[in-house]
């Protein structure tokens, strides 16, 4: 047998083994994988309850820190697959050179060391809620309480109709830029290399991550084009009938600063995306583009489905939890926090961070047998519309429960949309100060 034949035979053997393993996994509910997974060898940071948090975003980091504050004796582990934290909030400024990468980049190790919990760099592939085990590529973790804070996933189905090749091309060549930093890096290079034509951006319907961010990004790219005298326009195709938040301020920016550089198209339903010919078809228009970043609708992270704690597709696969305690319905040992929760709170960094306090208190009250008292999460959000000088808008709001509508609504809203005068430049400074304060809150 020559070397080539041996490799072919080995390939057939591996393929057969993989198929057999796949079928076995289906029958045994991944029990074969679980048997192979050894326990993760981690030191304890407390003698009390073992609490595992999956997801090191704004919510997961906040939950981990607050748990050690509220329950110092707890053994708290934060599981995160990334080695470095790079912030999604404020990344729009980084796209156009408004802040350095260092400003939005932080260390998970520093956060853990400064706040007394354990950072475990691993990827979660399964969760057994009956045995209370979290399975990772670095071994499994037992838990007494589990917090899932995995963020969002994208839902391309309305555009692709099951075409996986199209979805892959959209997500890799024209990424949305609302999840990991690799997407942001791709978009920044698109902006830096853009020569002329239409730079297409989209705004999804529903409660998507960071309501004002697509409009902020459109303004900042238009500002970049204007200052660099690029012969192009930002085309912002919005699934919603109007700008979803800070509408007055954004419309003023569109019309007064970027009339020649930005086209806003509201109430647009994309019916077809032709990436080969770089054009988008709607019910009434055909729009050509030179480059693009397609932001689809969002849904709960698929990890919630793996864990068996997600609502159905009609509810966007978001977490099936008690909206006041964040506890999974029917499982007193699992909680969900951050942008995967179903409540109509803003899917923003500040909101997710403030939910960390709520979830940590909820778990503390559970352990101590105390009555849980709900407190509203808080949303503080700044949106830049121009650089040099930086001009921005802001909103502060809490939430209240509406018994008649069985839902949460905005409460105590304070909106500042006048970016023209000193208020706008003050808000620009406030944006940077806010970001700095939030990073310190999570990491120090």
XYZ file of C-alpha atoms in Angstrom:
444
model
C 0.000 0.000 0.000
C 1.464 3.389 -1.005
C 1.226 6.599 1.075
C -1.679 8.042 -0.952
C -3.792 4.889 -0.538
C -3.009 4.815 3.172
C -4.215 8.413 3.559
C -7.400 7.630 1.642
C -8.088 4.640 3.875
C -7.414 6.749 6.976
C -9.803 9.392 5.692
C -12.557 6.828 5.154
C -11.974 5.450 8.643
C -12.134 8.904 10.246
C -15.278 9.789 8.315
C -16.963 6.546 9.327
C -15.980 7.078 12.950
C -17.317 10.645 12.847
C -20.672 9.519 11.442
C -20.943 6.754 14.021
C -20.062 9.151 16.811
C -22.641 11.609 15.544
C -25.372 8.985 15.490
C -24.367 7.744 18.947
C -24.459 11.299 20.270
C -27.963 11.760 18.907
C -29.144 8.602 20.646
C -27.430 9.229 23.953
C -27.925 12.993 24.166
C -24.166 13.699 23.967
C -23.458 11.268 26.805
C -20.433 9.911 24.900
C -18.926 13.378 24.775
C -19.720 13.963 28.438
C -17.982 10.743 29.494
C -14.811 11.883 27.697
C -14.873 15.270 29.434
C -12.775 15.410 32.604
C -13.424 17.798 35.458
C -11.801 21.208 35.102
C -9.024 21.596 37.634
C -9.739 25.016 39.148
C -8.872 26.328 42.624
C -11.751 27.524 44.799
C -12.113 31.194 45.663
C -14.691 30.541 48.386
C -16.061 27.757 50.583
C -19.698 28.532 49.866
C -22.004 27.867 46.914
C -20.367 27.155 43.547
C -21.748 29.695 41.045
C -20.784 29.489 37.370
C -21.388 32.389 34.969
C -21.216 31.679 31.230
C -20.384 34.764 29.177
C -17.942 37.585 29.907
C -19.825 40.495 28.394
C -21.161 43.541 30.198
C -23.714 41.492 32.121
C -21.592 38.434 32.955
C -18.749 40.598 34.252
C -21.162 42.586 36.399
C -22.826 39.454 37.797
C -19.462 37.917 38.724
C -18.244 41.060 40.512
C -21.506 41.660 42.415
C -21.794 38.028 43.507
C -18.422 38.238 45.276
C -19.551 41.494 46.886
C -22.954 40.191 48.004
C -21.843 36.619 48.816
C -18.101 36.840 49.640
C -17.926 33.149 50.576
C -19.281 31.984 47.182
C -16.980 30.139 44.776
C -17.558 32.179 41.597
C -16.265 31.165 38.145
C -16.681 33.235 34.969
C -16.440 31.119 31.801
C -15.511 33.110 28.690
C -14.197 31.846 25.359
C -12.371 35.077 24.429
C -8.938 35.837 25.859
C -9.398 39.617 25.769
C -12.415 41.862 26.320
C -13.023 44.354 23.476
C -16.102 46.481 24.035
C -18.976 46.669 21.566
C -20.282 49.918 23.138
C -18.055 52.800 21.917
C -16.720 50.628 19.061
C -18.456 52.917 16.527
C -16.005 55.641 17.544
C -13.104 53.229 17.050
C -14.334 52.417 13.517
C -13.585 55.975 12.398
C -10.549 56.671 14.567
C -12.390 58.468 17.374
C -10.768 56.393 20.142
C -7.758 54.107 20.357
C -8.211 50.336 20.536
C -6.554 50.400 23.952
C -9.484 52.383 25.364
C -12.058 49.659 24.615
C -9.723 46.713 25.338
C -9.466 45.174 28.819
C -8.193 42.088 30.629
C -10.454 39.333 31.946
C -7.605 38.290 34.244
C -7.475 41.757 35.771
C -11.243 41.729 36.328
C -11.062 38.361 38.099
C -7.987 39.201 40.169
C -9.327 42.599 41.202
C -12.714 41.222 42.255
C -11.879 37.850 43.759
C -13.477 35.420 41.306
C -11.983 32.929 38.807
C -11.720 33.601 35.062
C -11.893 30.334 33.111
C -10.912 30.704 29.445
C -13.005 27.985 27.792
C -15.840 27.368 25.328
C -19.097 25.825 26.543
C -20.528 23.108 24.284
C -23.170 21.504 26.535
C -25.043 21.926 29.808
C -26.652 19.138 31.831
C -29.140 20.823 34.168
C -30.152 17.544 35.841
C -26.590 16.817 36.915
C -25.777 20.530 37.213
C -22.719 20.345 34.996
C -21.325 22.757 32.403
C -19.226 21.045 29.734
C -16.380 22.964 28.123
C -13.449 22.197 25.856
C -11.264 22.471 28.980
C -13.308 20.100 31.143
C -16.608 20.224 32.986
C -17.685 22.366 35.930
C -20.179 21.408 38.614
C -22.439 24.176 39.859
C -25.008 24.919 42.503
C -26.183 27.985 40.612
C -25.653 28.816 36.948
C -25.967 32.197 35.236
C -26.200 32.248 31.451
C -25.182 35.580 29.937
C -24.213 34.598 26.369
C -25.606 37.661 24.547
C -27.298 37.544 21.149
C -27.115 35.593 17.912
C -28.058 36.912 14.484
C -31.172 35.752 12.631
C -30.599 35.930 8.870
C -33.615 33.770 7.987
C -35.778 36.596 6.594
C -33.070 37.359 4.034
C -31.679 33.918 3.262
C -34.690 31.555 3.432
C -32.421 28.706 4.472
C -29.605 29.477 2.015
C -26.646 28.669 4.287
C -24.074 29.737 1.686
C -25.646 33.201 1.489
C -25.822 33.453 5.271
C -22.161 32.522 5.582
C -21.147 35.093 2.982
C -23.228 37.814 4.638
C -21.840 37.074 8.091
C -18.186 36.853 7.016
C -17.826 39.323 4.139
C -20.449 41.864 5.217
C -20.634 41.411 9.018
C -23.098 43.335 11.174
C -20.551 44.517 13.710
C -22.661 43.990 16.822
C -21.056 40.914 18.357
C -17.314 40.193 18.339
C -14.388 42.465 17.549
C -13.438 40.557 14.407
C -16.602 41.988 12.827
C -15.659 45.515 13.877
C -12.152 45.078 12.515
C -13.559 44.031 9.138
C -15.885 47.049 9.010
C -13.077 49.463 9.944
C -10.984 48.175 7.051
C -13.980 48.567 4.745
C -14.301 52.220 5.785
C -10.572 52.914 5.440
C -10.452 51.349 1.958
C -13.716 52.834 0.672
C -13.264 54.875 -2.533
C -16.687 55.767 -3.946
C -20.302 54.671 -4.322
C -22.831 53.565 -1.720
C -21.829 52.200 1.666
C -24.935 50.254 2.679
C -26.010 49.809 6.312
C -29.209 48.229 7.660
C -31.327 48.621 10.783
C -33.264 45.505 11.895
C -36.768 45.385 13.282
C -37.719 44.158 16.739
C -35.708 44.773 19.905
C -32.221 44.602 18.459
C -28.906 45.228 20.222
C -28.291 48.938 20.919
C -31.196 50.821 19.328
C -29.350 54.047 18.404
C -26.083 52.417 17.294
C -26.918 51.884 13.571
C -27.886 55.565 13.255
C -24.779 56.656 15.140
C -22.624 54.499 12.856
C -24.262 56.000 9.755
C -23.514 59.535 11.010
C -19.897 58.752 11.889
C -19.166 57.086 8.531
C -20.824 60.017 6.726
C -18.663 62.357 8.834
C -15.579 60.367 7.786
C -16.545 60.596 4.100
C -17.220 64.318 4.366
C -13.921 65.152 6.058
C -11.912 62.928 3.704
C -13.777 64.170 0.599
C -14.807 60.651 -0.433
C -17.208 60.508 -3.380
C -19.715 58.289 -1.695
C -22.830 58.087 0.420
C -24.039 56.085 3.355
C -27.342 54.414 2.494
C -29.169 53.495 5.691
C -32.008 51.023 5.051
C -34.282 50.862 8.101
C -36.842 48.104 8.632
C -38.629 50.405 11.090
C -41.025 53.212 10.034
C -38.729 55.822 11.615
C -35.569 56.210 13.686
C -36.246 54.086 16.769
C -34.779 56.433 19.415
C -33.441 60.025 19.531
C -35.265 60.529 16.227
C -35.310 64.317 16.362
C -31.573 64.562 16.924
C -30.600 61.985 14.325
C -32.864 63.512 11.672
C -31.288 66.898 12.384
C -27.839 65.369 11.839
C -28.942 63.641 8.635
C -30.387 66.849 7.177
C -28.033 69.515 8.497
C -24.590 67.886 8.425
C -24.831 64.945 6.032
C -27.413 65.873 3.400
C -24.908 65.121 0.609
C -23.435 62.058 2.292
C -26.299 60.100 3.823
C -29.556 58.697 2.438
C -32.055 57.483 5.026
C -34.630 54.930 3.803
C -37.264 54.074 6.462
C -39.853 51.293 6.414
C -37.787 49.136 4.076
C -38.257 45.396 3.752
C -35.348 43.706 1.990
C -36.667 41.013 -0.321
C -33.438 39.862 -1.974
C -29.710 40.399 -1.556
C -27.566 39.813 -4.647
C -23.985 39.815 -3.414
C -22.494 38.850 -6.778
C -23.858 41.995 -8.438
C -23.830 44.013 -5.208
C -27.441 45.049 -5.143
C -30.372 44.872 -2.756
C -33.986 44.533 -3.885
C -36.880 45.881 -1.855
C -40.585 46.036 -2.627
C -40.103 49.320 -4.474
C -36.375 49.865 -5.079
C -33.177 48.312 -6.315
C -30.143 49.724 -4.511
C -26.571 49.197 -5.678
C -23.703 49.253 -3.210
C -19.921 49.290 -3.314
C -19.621 47.881 0.190
C -21.929 47.075 3.077
C -22.474 45.864 6.631
C -25.754 43.957 6.961
C -27.318 44.002 10.434
C -30.068 41.311 10.567
C -32.674 40.781 13.259
C -31.370 39.337 16.513
C -32.393 36.394 18.662
C -31.307 34.803 21.903
C -28.010 32.950 21.911
C -28.241 29.371 20.649
C -26.602 28.273 23.895
C -29.990 28.791 25.537
C -31.425 26.094 23.253
C -28.569 23.746 24.106
C -29.305 24.315 27.783
C -33.051 23.844 27.213
C -33.991 27.246 28.660
C -35.030 29.087 25.491
C -38.493 30.122 24.451
C -39.697 29.095 20.980
C -38.760 30.732 17.679
C -41.810 32.999 17.851
C -40.222 34.507 20.963
C -36.834 34.799 19.197
C -35.301 31.975 21.232
C -34.806 34.269 24.195
C -34.620 33.030 27.767
C -37.712 31.599 29.427
C -37.315 33.352 32.779
C -39.221 35.075 35.542
C -38.937 38.746 34.477
C -38.450 39.946 38.057
C -35.918 37.413 39.404
C -34.273 36.297 36.111
C -34.650 32.682 37.275
C -35.392 30.100 34.587
C -38.992 28.910 34.757
C -38.999 25.491 36.454
C -35.309 25.497 37.427
C -34.333 27.274 40.665
C -30.638 26.752 39.961
C -30.337 28.600 36.619
C -30.594 32.318 35.830
C -30.251 34.255 32.579
C -29.018 37.817 32.245
C -28.143 40.396 29.604
C -29.261 40.663 25.984
C -30.683 37.116 25.811
C -33.465 37.988 28.262
C -36.972 38.526 26.811
C -38.016 41.690 28.659
C -38.361 44.791 26.511
C -35.427 46.564 28.119
C -32.818 48.172 25.913
C -30.289 45.603 24.698
C -27.408 47.851 25.682
C -24.208 47.616 27.691
C -25.355 49.837 30.531
C -28.661 47.943 30.864
C -26.895 44.589 30.908
C -24.396 45.865 33.441
C -27.153 47.094 35.767
C -28.900 43.719 35.449
C -25.781 42.166 36.956
C -26.694 43.786 40.261
C -30.270 42.455 40.013
C -29.267 38.870 39.215
C -26.589 38.794 41.928
C -29.102 40.039 44.512
C -31.660 37.508 43.301
C -29.208 34.618 43.804
C -28.125 35.997 47.184
C -31.746 36.205 48.331
C -32.328 32.640 47.105
C -29.353 31.318 49.065
C -30.254 33.235 52.224
C -33.981 32.465 51.987
C -34.878 36.144 51.768
C -37.721 37.742 49.845
C -36.506 39.217 46.580
C -37.448 42.856 45.944
C -37.319 43.853 42.271
C -35.423 46.967 41.268
C -35.447 48.420 37.766
C -32.390 48.081 35.546
C -31.014 51.372 34.304
C -30.153 52.521 30.795
C -27.722 55.352 30.129
C -26.762 55.744 26.498
C -24.704 58.281 24.539
C -24.762 58.550 20.742
C -22.143 60.513 18.796
C -23.134 62.259 15.563
C -19.783 63.902 14.676
C -16.091 63.993 15.590
C -13.664 66.910 16.023
C -15.366 68.274 17.982
C -17.263 65.261 19.199
C -20.974 66.015 19.370
C -23.377 63.591 21.001
C -26.848 63.006 22.414
C -27.900 61.075 25.483
C -30.755 59.254 27.175
C -31.252 58.090 30.760
C -34.164 55.872 31.705
C -35.492 53.339 34.168
C -38.381 50.904 33.633
C -41.680 50.124 35.329
C -44.109 47.216 35.149
C -47.456 47.848 33.462
C -49.992 45.489 34.981
C -52.586 46.294 32.317
C -50.222 45.468 29.427
C -48.257 42.804 31.321
C -45.023 44.367 30.117
C -42.294 46.828 31.046
C -42.321 50.433 29.839
C -39.869 53.340 30.051
C -39.980 55.333 33.281
C -38.273 58.590 34.364
C -36.896 59.224 30.873
C -34.395 62.076 30.422
C -33.531 62.709 26.754
C -30.987 65.208 25.387
C -31.027 65.515 21.595
C -29.640 69.011 20.981
C -26.165 68.189 19.730
C -25.733 71.632 18.090
C -24.567 73.731 21.047
C -22.518 73.260 24.197
C -24.889 70.513 25.340
C -23.745 68.427 22.385
C -20.027 68.893 23.031
C -20.572 68.265 26.742
C -22.345 65.018 25.837
C -19.383 64.123 23.607
C -17.077 64.446 26.600
C -19.657 62.632 28.693
C -19.625 59.689 26.294
C -15.906 59.094 26.891
C -16.248 59.663 30.634
C -19.203 57.261 30.758
C -17.240 54.567 28.922
C -14.242 54.985 31.201
C -16.465 54.755 34.285
C -18.233 51.634 33.011
C -14.954 49.848 32.229
C -13.679 50.683 35.714
C -16.930 49.368 37.184
C -16.481 45.999 35.477
C -12.722 45.525 35.738
C -11.629 47.269 38.950
